[in-house]
Amino acid sequence: MAGEARDACGVVGIYAPGEDVARLTYYALYALQHRGQEAAGMAISDGQSVVVYKELGLVSQIFDELVLKSLHGKHAIGHTRYSTTGSSSWENAQPTYKSGPVGHLALAHNGNLVNSLDLKRALAEAGGDPTPQRGRMSSTSDTDLVAAHIASSDEADMHSAIRSVLPRLDGAYSFTMMDENRVFGARDPQGFRPLCLGRLPEGGWILASETCALDLLGAEFIRDIEPGELVAIDDDGVHSERFVEARPAACIFEHVYFARPDSALMGQNVYATRYRMGRRLAQEQPAEAELVMPLPDSGVPAAQGFALESGIAYGEGFVKNRYVGRTFIQPTQRMRQQGIRMKLNPLREVIEGRRVVVVDDSIVRGNTTRQVVSMLREAGAREVHIRVSSPPIKWPCFYGIDMPDQDELIAAGGSIDDVQSYIEADSLGYLSHDGMVAATQIPADTFCTACFSSRYPVPIPVEQLRSKQVLEDPSPAPRGHVEWQTEKK
Ligand code: SF4
């Protein structure tokens, strides 16, 4: 995968009167850095006002001692953001802030709504403040729209305003929100994106996208926030209500790639799930080789599982430069052609003269895999067999994962043989859909697998499809014919 698809954010909420809430939020954001590396921020309140501090860059670059010491409060929310090229501006960093009749609202969003245009029209008709990004349907404009709807609500208070707006949203959202008095957390009826609740050692509360943020603070995992659940946290504890009936369709890609391996999702440790995916992959797609190696780092657990199941020795065939990030000074054209070499360097001593199996979690465009195969051959590999611990990605995501348009997905337009010849591997094998789901040890009917199966659990309006440059000319689709299906569970 190597960064070809990106998650659209991590969120956190902390309610801990008497503690250094800014510092706790900072550490939680630090643990969620992998969910977004372009911007981060926090909103904090002392019960009187809400202060927002956000900036472009990594969490460790944005917050220093001076900043943290200036942020005081009893509760806070935070956000790490990944944004697509062109929208990487300060205005688009979160939390988003809006004030209105119901008070001061700060909101952090992980996900993507699919009824943005309806929400925008409704807001305009009500005389509200439409999103500043006209015509765009980025997660940023979704977030602005939701905040504007809540802030302009004519309900009696913030809690009621949030409760009234949530059922009008379609698509993916895990929110942390706050006003001067409380922290709120909410998850869409499908539970596309994760959100969990933990208890801090000194008695406060934490909401976070992943359990790894709880671990860093020494917090006890209490439970996942349920799909369709709204929680409000104040001095009296956690108040829970269901604002809509749950229709579970959690993103299976969180288990395959996005979540940190030390997190638990839906009760299952992510590392162990990926390890089982590797074992099943070895059963379904065996290979004759002397070495199994991962594409670091995301392919490591599956490669280890593959090695155990196949009996083939496991080894590290690449050294990864861990410091190549989004803030990396843009390479010159000549250096850009080096591509993946900026991040990965093959170990000739390990590879030379061997038949190698390279395990990766997914193939998106195929360019990275093609370069990996080429590098391994140059380093002396006798044969290169690619094994992928998820099925071919053929459809785009509309629920908060930033994937390329369909015409850029290598598996969308051709057969597995076509992909194999493009990446120039000696063989290519993917894990089956059923094998992937079974490896999670979670019931199949609780997952969204739309990017593999085209079964979209929430219907996608045609405007949104067009925004992904699909269905503009449905016959034929840019890379082969694609049948679109949407189903409401
Ligand atoms: S389409 Fe794929 S990436 Fe998007 S929510 Fe569904 S499983 Fe996850």
Coordinates of C-alpha atoms and ligand atoms in Angstrom, one line a residue:
M1 CA 0.0 0.0 0.0
A2 CA 2.8 2.4 1.0
G3 CA 0.5 5.4 1.4
E4 CA -1.5 5.1 -1.8
A5 CA -4.8 5.5 0.1
R6 CA -5.1 7.5 3.2
D7 CA -7.5 7.8 6.1
A8 CA -9.2 11.0 6.6
C9 CA -8.6 11.7 10.2
G10 CA -8.3 10.8 13.9
V11 CA -10.5 12.3 16.6
V12 CA -10.2 12.5 20.4
G13 CA -12.2 14.0 23.3
I14 CA -11.0 14.3 26.9
Y15 CA -13.1 15.2 29.9
A16 CA -10.8 15.5 33.0
P17 CA -11.4 18.4 35.3
G18 CA -8.3 19.1 37.5
E19 CA -5.9 17.5 35.1
D20 CA -3.6 18.9 32.4
V21 CA -6.2 18.4 29.7
A22 CA -4.1 20.0 26.9
R23 CA -1.2 17.7 27.5
L24 CA -3.5 14.6 27.7
T25 CA -5.1 15.7 24.4
Y26 CA -1.6 16.2 22.9
Y27 CA -0.5 12.7 23.8
A28 CA -3.8 11.2 22.5
L29 CA -3.3 13.0 19.2
Y30 CA 0.3 11.8 19.0
A31 CA -1.0 8.2 19.2
L32 CA -3.4 9.0 16.3
Q33 CA -0.8 10.6 14.1
H34 CA -1.0 7.7 11.6
R35 CA -4.6 8.7 10.8
G36 CA -3.6 12.1 9.5
Q37 CA -0.3 13.9 9.0
E38 CA -1.1 17.2 7.4
A39 CA -2.7 19.2 10.2
A40 CA -3.8 18.8 13.8
G41 CA -5.5 20.9 16.4
M42 CA -7.4 21.0 19.7
A43 CA -10.2 22.9 21.2
I44 CA -10.2 23.4 25.0
S45 CA -12.6 25.0 27.4
D46 CA -12.3 26.1 31.0
G47 CA -16.1 26.3 31.3
Q48 CA -16.3 30.0 30.2
S49 CA -15.0 30.0 26.6
V50 CA -13.8 27.7 23.9
V51 CA -10.3 28.2 22.5
V52 CA -9.2 26.5 19.3
Y53 CA -5.5 26.0 18.4
K54 CA -4.7 24.3 15.1
E55 CA -2.0 24.3 12.5
L56 CA -0.6 22.5 9.5
G57 CA 2.0 19.9 10.3
L58 CA 2.6 17.0 12.6
V59 CA 1.3 17.0 16.2
S60 CA 4.9 17.3 17.5
Q61 CA 5.6 20.3 15.3
I62 CA 2.4 22.1 16.2
F63 CA 2.3 21.8 20.0
D64 CA 5.4 22.7 22.1
E65 CA 5.7 23.4 25.8
L66 CA 4.9 27.0 25.3
V67 CA 1.6 26.3 23.5
L68 CA 0.6 23.5 25.8
K69 CA 1.2 25.7 28.9
S70 CA -1.1 28.4 27.4
L71 CA -4.0 26.0 26.9
H72 CA -6.1 25.6 30.0
G73 CA -9.3 23.8 30.5
K74 CA -11.3 20.9 32.0
H75 CA -12.2 19.3 28.7
A76 CA -11.0 19.3 25.1
I77 CA -11.3 17.7 21.7
G78 CA -8.6 17.1 19.1
H79 CA -8.1 16.1 15.5
T80 CA -5.4 14.9 13.2
R81 CA -6.1 15.5 9.6
Y82 CA -5.1 14.1 6.2
S83 CA -6.2 16.4 3.3
T84 CA -6.0 15.9 -0.4
T85 CA -3.7 18.1 -2.5
G86 CA -5.0 21.6 -2.8
S87 CA -7.0 21.7 0.3
S88 CA -4.2 21.7 2.7
S89 CA -4.8 25.1 4.2
W90 CA -5.1 26.3 7.8
E91 CA -8.9 27.0 7.4
N92 CA -9.4 23.3 6.7
A93 CA -7.6 22.1 9.8
Q94 CA -9.9 21.0 12.6
P95 CA -11.5 21.3 15.1
T96 CA -14.1 23.5 13.4
Y97 CA -15.6 26.2 15.5
K98 CA -19.0 27.8 15.3
S99 CA -21.1 29.9 17.7
G100 CA -24.9 30.3 17.6
P101 CA -28.0 30.5 19.7
V102 CA -27.2 27.2 21.4
G103 CA -23.6 28.2 22.4
H104 CA -20.1 27.7 21.3
L105 CA -19.4 24.5 19.4
A106 CA -16.1 22.9 18.4
L107 CA -16.4 19.8 16.3
A108 CA -13.9 17.2 15.0
H109 CA -14.9 14.7 12.2
N110 CA -13.6 11.4 10.9
G111 CA -15.5 10.3 7.9
N112 CA -17.3 11.7 4.9
L113 CA -21.0 12.5 4.4
V114 CA -22.8 11.5 1.2
N115 CA -25.7 14.0 1.5
S116 CA -23.6 17.2 1.6
L117 CA -25.5 18.9 -1.1
D118 CA -28.9 18.3 0.6
L119 CA -27.4 19.7 3.8
K120 CA -26.1 22.6 2.0
R121 CA -29.4 23.4 0.3
A122 CA -31.3 23.0 3.6
L123 CA -28.9 25.4 5.3
A124 CA -29.2 27.9 2.5
E125 CA -33.0 27.7 2.6
A126 CA -32.9 28.3 6.4
G127 CA -30.7 31.3 5.9
G128 CA -27.8 29.6 7.5
D129 CA -24.1 29.8 6.6
P130 CA -23.3 27.6 3.7
T131 CA -20.0 25.9 3.3
P132 CA -17.2 28.1 2.0
Q133 CA -16.0 25.5 -0.5
R134 CA -18.7 25.8 -3.1
G135 CA -19.4 22.7 -5.0
R136 CA -16.7 20.6 -3.2
M137 CA -17.6 17.6 -1.1
S138 CA -14.5 17.2 0.9
S139 CA -14.7 16.1 4.5
T140 CA -13.9 19.6 5.4
S141 CA -17.0 21.1 3.9
D142 CA -19.0 18.3 5.5
T143 CA -17.7 19.3 8.8
D144 CA -18.4 23.0 8.3
L145 CA -21.9 22.1 7.2
V146 CA -22.6 19.9 10.3
A147 CA -21.2 22.6 12.6
A148 CA -23.3 25.3 10.9
H149 CA -26.5 23.1 11.2
I150 CA -25.9 22.5 14.9
A151 CA -24.9 26.1 15.7
S152 CA -27.9 27.6 13.9
S153 CA -30.4 25.2 15.5
D154 CA -33.4 26.6 17.2
E155 CA -33.3 23.9 19.9
A156 CA -33.1 24.9 23.5
D157 CA -29.5 23.8 24.1
M158 CA -26.4 22.2 22.5
H159 CA -27.2 18.7 23.4
S160 CA -30.7 18.9 21.9
A161 CA -29.3 20.7 18.8
I162 CA -26.8 17.9 18.2
R163 CA -29.5 15.2 18.8
S164 CA -31.7 16.9 16.2
V165 CA -29.1 17.2 13.5
L166 CA -27.4 13.8 13.6
P167 CA -30.4 11.8 12.1
R168 CA -30.3 14.1 9.1
L169 CA -26.7 13.1 8.2
D170 CA -26.0 10.2 5.7
G171 CA -22.6 8.6 5.3
A172 CA -19.7 8.2 7.6
Y173 CA -19.0 10.2 10.8
S174 CA -17.3 9.6 14.0
F175 CA -17.5 13.0 15.8
T176 CA -16.1 14.4 18.9
M177 CA -17.7 17.7 19.9
M178 CA -17.8 20.1 22.8
D179 CA -19.2 23.3 24.2
E180 CA -18.3 25.1 27.4
N181 CA -19.8 22.4 29.5
R182 CA -19.5 19.0 27.9
V183 CA -17.8 16.7 25.5
F184 CA -19.9 14.8 23.0
G185 CA -19.2 11.7 20.9
A186 CA -21.3 10.3 18.1
R187 CA -21.0 7.5 15.5
D188 CA -23.1 7.1 12.4
P189 CA -25.7 4.2 12.2
Q190 CA -23.3 2.1 10.2
G191 CA -20.3 2.7 12.5
F192 CA -18.0 3.1 9.4
R193 CA -15.2 4.8 11.4
P194 CA -14.2 3.6 14.9
L195 CA -14.7 5.5 18.1
C196 CA -14.1 4.1 21.6
L197 CA -14.6 5.2 25.2
G198 CA -12.0 4.9 28.0
R199 CA -11.5 5.8 31.6
L200 CA -8.4 7.8 32.6
P201 CA -6.4 6.7 35.6
E202 CA -7.4 9.8 37.6
G203 CA -11.1 9.2 36.8
G204 CA -11.6 11.4 33.7
W205 CA -12.9 10.2 30.4
I206 CA -11.5 9.8 26.9
L207 CA -13.1 9.3 23.5
A208 CA -10.7 8.3 20.7
S209 CA -10.7 6.8 17.2
E210 CA -8.5 4.0 18.3
T211 CA -7.6 2.2 21.6
C212 CA -3.8 2.9 21.0
A213 CA -4.6 6.5 22.2
L214 CA -6.1 5.1 25.5
D215 CA -3.0 2.9 26.0
L216 CA -0.7 5.9 25.8
L217 CA -2.6 7.7 28.6
G218 CA -2.9 4.6 30.7
A219 CA -6.7 4.7 30.2
E220 CA -8.9 1.6 30.7
F221 CA -10.9 0.6 27.6
I222 CA -14.6 0.7 28.5
R223 CA -16.3 0.0 25.2
D224 CA -16.8 1.0 21.6
I225 CA -19.3 3.8 21.0
E226 CA -22.1 1.9 19.3
P227 CA -23.3 2.8 15.7
G228 CA -26.1 5.3 16.0
E229 CA -25.1 6.3 19.6
L230 CA -24.6 9.8 21.0
V231 CA -22.8 10.2 24.3
A232 CA -22.4 13.4 26.4
I233 CA -19.8 13.6 29.1
D234 CA -19.9 16.0 32.0
D235 CA -19.3 16.0 35.8
D236 CA -22.0 13.4 36.3
G237 CA -20.4 10.9 34.0
V238 CA -21.3 9.5 30.5
H239 CA -24.9 9.9 29.3
S240 CA -25.7 7.6 26.4
E241 CA -28.6 7.6 24.0
R242 CA -29.4 6.1 20.6
F243 CA -30.4 8.7 18.1
V244 CA -31.1 6.2 15.3
E245 CA -31.3 2.5 14.9
A246 CA -27.9 0.8 14.2
R247 CA -27.3 -0.7 10.8
P248 CA -23.7 -1.9 11.3
A249 CA -21.3 -1.7 8.3
A250 CA -17.9 -1.0 9.8
C251 CA -15.1 -0.3 7.4
I252 CA -13.1 -3.5 6.9
F253 CA -10.2 -1.5 5.6
E254 CA -9.5 -0.3 9.1
H255 CA -8.7 -3.9 9.9
V256 CA -6.7 -4.5 6.7
Y257 CA -4.6 -1.4 6.7
F258 CA -5.6 1.9 8.4
A259 CA -5.7 1.2 12.1
R260 CA -2.6 0.8 14.2
P261 CA -1.7 -2.9 14.8
D262 CA -1.7 -2.3 18.5
S263 CA -5.3 -1.1 18.5
A264 CA -8.4 -3.3 19.0
L265 CA -11.3 -2.8 16.7
M266 CA -14.7 -4.4 17.5
G267 CA -13.0 -6.5 20.2
Q268 CA -10.2 -7.9 17.9
N269 CA -6.6 -6.9 18.1
V270 CA -5.6 -5.5 14.7
Y271 CA -2.2 -7.2 14.6
A272 CA -3.7 -10.6 15.3
T273 CA -6.3 -10.1 12.6
R274 CA -3.6 -9.2 10.0
Y275 CA -1.6 -12.2 11.1
R276 CA -4.6 -14.5 10.4
M277 CA -5.1 -12.8 7.0
G278 CA -1.5 -13.8 6.2
R279 CA -2.1 -17.4 7.3
R280 CA -5.3 -17.7 5.2
L281 CA -3.5 -16.0 2.2
A282 CA -0.8 -18.8 2.4
Q283 CA -3.5 -21.4 2.3
E284 CA -5.4 -19.8 -0.6
Q285 CA -2.4 -18.6 -2.6
P286 CA 0.6 -20.7 -1.9
A287 CA 4.0 -20.0 -3.5
E288 CA 7.2 -21.8 -4.0
A289 CA 10.0 -19.7 -2.5
E290 CA 12.9 -19.5 -0.1
L291 CA 11.9 -16.2 1.6
V292 CA 8.8 -14.4 2.8
M293 CA 9.2 -10.7 3.3
P294 CA 6.8 -7.9 4.0
L295 CA 6.4 -4.5 2.3
P296 CA 7.2 -2.5 5.5
D297 CA 5.5 -1.6 7.7
S298 CA 1.9 -2.4 7.0
G299 CA 2.6 -5.8 5.4
V300 CA 4.6 -7.1 8.4
P301 CA 1.9 -9.0 10.4
A302 CA 0.4 -10.7 7.3
A303 CA 3.9 -11.6 6.1
Q304 CA 4.7 -13.2 9.4
G305 CA 1.4 -15.2 9.3
F306 CA 2.2 -16.2 5.7
A307 CA 5.6 -17.4 6.7
L308 CA 4.3 -19.5 9.6
E309 CA 1.6 -21.1 7.6
S310 CA 3.8 -21.8 4.5
G311 CA 6.8 -22.9 6.5
I312 CA 9.0 -20.6 4.3
A313 CA 11.6 -18.5 6.2
Y314 CA 10.6 -15.0 7.1
G315 CA 13.1 -12.1 6.5
E316 CA 13.3 -8.4 6.2
G317 CA 14.2 -7.6 2.6
F318 CA 13.8 -3.9 2.7
V319 CA 15.1 -1.2 5.0
K320 CA 12.6 1.6 5.4
N321 CA 13.4 5.3 5.8
R322 CA 10.9 6.2 8.5
Y323 CA 11.4 9.9 8.2
V324 CA 10.0 10.5 4.8
G325 CA 6.7 12.3 5.5
R326 CA 4.4 14.8 4.0
T327 CA 6.6 17.6 5.2
F328 CA 9.5 16.2 3.2
I329 CA 11.1 18.8 0.9
Q330 CA 9.7 18.1 -2.5
P331 CA 12.3 16.1 -4.5
T332 CA 13.6 17.3 -7.8
Q333 CA 12.2 15.7 -11.0
R334 CA 15.2 13.4 -11.2
M335 CA 14.8 12.3 -7.6
R336 CA 11.1 11.9 -8.0
Q337 CA 11.7 9.3 -10.6
Q338 CA 13.4 7.3 -7.8
G339 CA 9.9 7.0 -6.4
I340 CA 9.6 4.4 -3.8
R341 CA 13.4 4.3 -3.4
M342 CA 13.1 7.4 -1.3
K343 CA 11.3 5.2 1.3
L344 CA 12.6 1.7 0.7
N345 CA 16.0 0.2 0.0
P346 CA 16.4 -3.5 -0.7
L347 CA 18.9 -5.6 1.2
R348 CA 20.9 -7.4 -1.5
E349 CA 22.5 -9.7 1.0
V350 CA 19.0 -11.1 1.9
I351 CA 17.5 -11.2 -1.5
E352 CA 20.2 -12.2 -4.0
G353 CA 19.7 -15.5 -5.7
R354 CA 16.4 -16.2 -3.9
R355 CA 12.8 -16.7 -4.9
V356 CA 11.0 -14.2 -2.7
V357 CA 7.3 -13.8 -1.7
V358 CA 6.5 -10.2 -0.9
V359 CA 3.4 -9.7 1.2
D360 CA 1.5 -6.4 1.1
D361 CA -1.9 -5.5 2.6
S362 CA -3.4 -4.1 -0.7
I363 CA -2.7 -2.8 -4.2
V364 CA -4.3 0.5 -5.2
R365 CA -2.7 2.0 -8.3
G366 CA -0.1 -0.7 -8.7
N367 CA 2.8 1.8 -9.3
T368 CA 4.4 1.1 -5.9
T369 CA 4.2 -2.7 -6.4
R370 CA 5.6 -2.4 -9.9
Q371 CA 8.6 -0.4 -8.5
V372 CA 9.0 -2.9 -5.7
V373 CA 9.2 -5.8 -8.1
S374 CA 11.7 -4.0 -10.3
M375 CA 13.9 -3.1 -7.2
L376 CA 13.9 -6.7 -6.1
R377 CA 15.0 -8.0 -9.5
E378 CA 17.8 -5.4 -9.6
A379 CA 18.9 -6.6 -6.1
G380 CA 19.2 -10.1 -7.5
A381 CA 15.9 -11.8 -6.7
R382 CA 15.5 -15.0 -8.8
E383 CA 11.7 -14.8 -8.7
V384 CA 9.3 -12.3 -7.2
H385 CA 5.8 -13.5 -6.1
I386 CA 3.4 -10.9 -4.8
R387 CA 0.8 -11.9 -2.3
V388 CA -1.9 -9.4 -1.1
S389 CA -3.8 -9.9 2.2
S390 CA -7.0 -8.4 0.8
P391 CA -9.0 -8.8 -2.4
P392 CA -8.6 -6.6 -5.5
I393 CA -9.8 -3.0 -4.9
K394 CA -12.2 -2.2 -7.7
W395 CA -14.5 0.6 -6.4
P396 CA -13.8 3.9 -4.7
C397 CA -14.7 4.7 -1.2
F398 CA -17.2 7.4 -0.3
Y399 CA -17.1 6.9 3.4
G400 CA -14.0 8.8 4.5
I401 CA -11.0 7.0 3.0
D402 CA -9.1 9.1 0.4
M403 CA -8.7 6.6 -2.5
P404 CA -7.9 7.5 -6.1
D405 CA -10.8 7.7 -8.6
Q406 CA -11.9 4.4 -10.1
D407 CA -10.0 4.8 -13.3
E408 CA -6.7 4.9 -11.3
L409 CA -7.5 1.6 -9.4
I410 CA -5.3 -1.0 -11.2
A411 CA -7.7 -3.9 -10.5
A412 CA -10.8 -2.0 -11.6
G413 CA -10.3 -2.4 -15.3
G414 CA -8.6 -5.8 -15.8
S415 CA -8.1 -9.3 -14.7
I416 CA -5.6 -10.5 -12.1
D417 CA -3.4 -11.6 -14.9
D418 CA -3.5 -8.0 -16.3
V419 CA -2.4 -6.7 -13.0
Q420 CA 0.3 -9.3 -12.7
S421 CA 1.7 -8.4 -16.1
Y422 CA 1.6 -4.6 -15.2
I423 CA 3.6 -5.1 -12.0
E424 CA 5.8 -7.6 -13.8
A425 CA 5.7 -10.2 -11.0
D426 CA 6.3 -13.9 -11.5
S427 CA 3.0 -14.6 -9.8
L428 CA 0.3 -12.6 -8.0
G429 CA -2.3 -13.8 -5.5
Y430 CA -5.0 -12.0 -3.5
L431 CA -6.8 -13.1 -0.4
S432 CA -10.5 -13.9 -1.1
H433 CA -13.3 -11.7 0.1
D434 CA -14.6 -14.5 2.4
G435 CA -11.1 -15.2 3.6
M436 CA -10.5 -11.6 4.6
V437 CA -13.8 -11.4 6.5
A438 CA -13.3 -14.7 8.2
A439 CA -9.8 -13.6 9.4
T440 CA -11.4 -10.8 11.4
Q441 CA -13.5 -13.3 13.4
I442 CA -16.3 -10.8 13.3
P443 CA -19.7 -11.6 11.6
A444 CA -19.6 -10.7 7.9
D445 CA -22.9 -8.8 8.0
T446 CA -21.4 -6.1 10.2
F447 CA -18.9 -4.9 7.6
C448 CA -18.7 -2.5 4.7
T449 CA -16.6 -4.1 2.0
A450 CA -17.8 -1.9 -0.9
C451 CA -14.3 -1.1 -2.3
F452 CA -13.9 -4.8 -2.9
S453 CA -17.5 -5.9 -3.6
S454 CA -19.4 -2.7 -4.8
R455 CA -22.1 -3.4 -2.2
Y456 CA -22.4 0.2 -0.8
P457 CA -24.3 0.1 2.5
V458 CA -25.4 3.7 2.2
P459 CA -26.6 4.8 -1.3
I460 CA -24.4 7.2 -3.1
P461 CA -26.1 10.2 -4.7
V462 CA -25.3 10.6 -8.4
E463 CA -23.6 14.0 -7.7
Q464 CA -21.2 12.3 -5.4
L465 CA -20.5 9.6 -7.9
R466 CA -19.7 12.2 -10.5
S467 CA -17.4 13.9 -8.1
K468 CA -15.3 10.7 -8.2
Q469 CA -15.4 10.9 -12.0
V470 CA -17.4 7.7 -12.3
L471 CA -20.7 7.1 -14.0
E472 CA -20.2 10.2 -16.2
D473 CA -20.2 7.8 -19.1
P474 CA -21.4 4.6 -17.5
S475 CA -21.1 2.5 -20.7
P476 CA -18.3 1.7 -20.9
A477 CA -16.6 2.7 -17.6
P478 CA -13.1 4.1 -18.1
R479 CA -11.3 0.8 -17.3
G480 CA -13.8 -1.8 -18.2
H481 CA -17.5 -2.1 -17.4
V482 CA -18.5 -1.7 -13.8
E483 CA -21.9 -2.4 -12.3
W484 CA -22.8 -0.2 -9.5
Q485 CA -24.9 -1.5 -6.6
T486 CA -26.2 0.2 -3.5
E487 CA -28.0 -1.5 -0.8
K488 CA -29.6 -0.3 2.4
K489 CA -29.0 -2.7 5.2
Ligands
SF4_1 S1 -15.6 1.4 0.7 FE1 -13.8 0.2 1.5 S2 -12.5 1.8 2.5 FE2 -14.6 2.7 2.2 S3 -15.7 2.3 4.2 FE3 -16.2 0.6 2.8 S4 -14.6 -1.0 3.2 FE4 -13.9 1.0 4.1

